[in-house]
Short mmCIF file of C-alpha atoms in Angstrom, two decimals:
data_model
loop_
_atom_site.label_atom_id
_atom_site.label_comp_id
_atom_site.label_asym_id
_atom_site.label_seq_id
_atom_site.Cartn_x
_atom_site.Cartn_y
_atom_site.Cartn_z
CA UNK F 3 -5.98 4.12 43.82
CA UNK F 4 -6.98 7.35 42.38
CA UNK F 5 -9.91 5.57 40.37
CA UNK F 6 -11.10 3.64 43.80
CA UNK F 7 -10.92 7.12 45.56
CA UNK F 8 -13.20 9.08 42.68
CA UNK F 9 -15.39 5.89 42.09
CA UNK F 10 -16.26 5.52 46.22
CA UNK F 11 -16.78 9.53 45.92
CA UNK F 12 -19.10 9.46 43.13
CA UNK F 13 -20.94 6.33 44.56
CA UNK F 14 -21.36 8.33 47.97
CA UNK F 15 -22.56 11.63 46.33
CA UNK F 16 -25.05 9.29 44.42
CA UNK F 17 -26.05 7.46 47.41
CA UNK F 18 -26.65 10.89 49.36
CA UNK F 19 -28.63 12.46 47.23
CA UNK F 20 -31.19 9.65 46.78
CA UNK F 21 -31.75 9.77 50.44
CA UNK F 22 -31.74 13.36 50.76
CA UNK F 23 -34.70 13.34 47.95
CA UNK F 24 -36.08 10.42 50.01
CA UNK F 25 -36.28 12.21 53.05
CA UNK F 26 -37.40 15.50 51.32
CA UNK F 27 -40.20 13.74 49.98
CA UNK F 28 -41.95 12.17 52.95
CA UNK F 29 -44.79 13.67 54.45
CA UNK F 30 -44.67 12.03 57.81
CA UNK F 31 -41.93 14.19 59.11
CA UNK F 32 -41.28 17.60 60.15
CA UNK F 33 -39.45 20.40 58.11
CA UNK F 34 -37.02 20.41 60.96
CA UNK F 35 -36.59 16.70 60.92
CA UNK F 36 -36.13 16.62 57.48
CA UNK F 37 -33.23 19.19 57.60
CA UNK F 38 -31.45 17.43 60.49
CA UNK F 39 -31.73 13.89 59.09
CA UNK F 40 -30.46 15.46 55.77
CA UNK F 41 -27.22 17.13 57.78
CA UNK F 42 -26.82 13.50 59.29
CA UNK F 43 -26.50 12.00 55.73
CA UNK F 44 -23.82 14.48 54.61
CA UNK F 45 -21.90 14.31 57.80
CA UNK F 46 -21.79 10.66 58.37
CA UNK F 47 -20.49 9.05 55.21
CA UNK F 48 -22.33 6.13 54.26
CA UNK F 49 -23.36 5.33 57.34
CA UNK F 50 -25.99 8.07 57.61
CA UNK F 51 -27.17 7.45 54.38
CA UNK F 52 -27.23 4.00 54.41
CA UNK F 53 -28.87 3.61 57.30
CA UNK F 54 -31.62 6.32 57.22
CA UNK F 55 -32.37 4.69 53.82
CA UNK F 56 -32.65 1.08 55.56
CA UNK F 57 -34.71 2.50 57.98
CA UNK F 58 -37.54 4.11 55.90
CA UNK F 59 -37.54 1.62 53.81
CA UNK F 60 -38.65 -0.88 56.72
CA UNK F 61 -40.98 1.87 57.91
CA UNK F 62 -42.62 1.81 54.27
CA UNK F 63 -42.87 -2.21 54.10
CA UNK F 64 -44.96 -2.08 57.18
CA UNK F 65 -47.27 0.27 55.90
CA UNK F 66 -48.00 -1.49 52.95
CA UNK F 67 -51.49 -2.92 52.00
CA UNK F 68 -51.62 -6.71 53.09
CA UNK F 69 -48.37 -6.48 55.18
CA UNK F 70 -49.08 -8.91 57.90
CA UNK F 71 -46.54 -9.02 60.99
CA UNK F 72 -44.48 -11.19 62.16
CA UNK F 73 -45.71 -11.47 65.44
CA UNK F 74 -47.87 -13.84 68.01
CA UNK F 75 -48.66 -17.58 68.57
CA UNK F 76 -50.34 -18.04 65.31
CA UNK F 77 -53.97 -19.29 65.16
CA UNK F 78 -54.62 -19.50 68.98
CA UNK F 79 -56.61 -17.30 70.57
CA UNK F 80 -56.37 -15.99 74.16
CA UNK F 81 -58.54 -18.74 75.52
CA UNK F 82 -56.01 -21.35 74.42
CA UNK F 83 -57.82 -22.87 71.75
CA UNK F 84 -56.50 -23.29 68.21
CA UNK F 85 -60.11 -23.06 66.56
#
C-alpha cells in the first residue's frame, strides 16, 4: 500500500510539473492567468493538471496548419447545390 501511495504521489508531481511548464511556456495567455491556472493545477490533484493539459492540447491541435474542423454539411454550398 505504501508503494502505491508513493508511486501515485510521484506521478502526480510529474504531471503537475509538466502542465505547469506547459502553461508558463504559452504566449497566448496573460501572466495572471498563468499563475491562476498553475495554482489550480497544484490545488486540485490529477483533475486540474489533466484537465488543463487536455484543454490546451485540443486548442493546439485546432491551430495546426492543415487542420480541418469537423463541421458543416460537406460540399453543399449555401444555394443547396452539390457543386
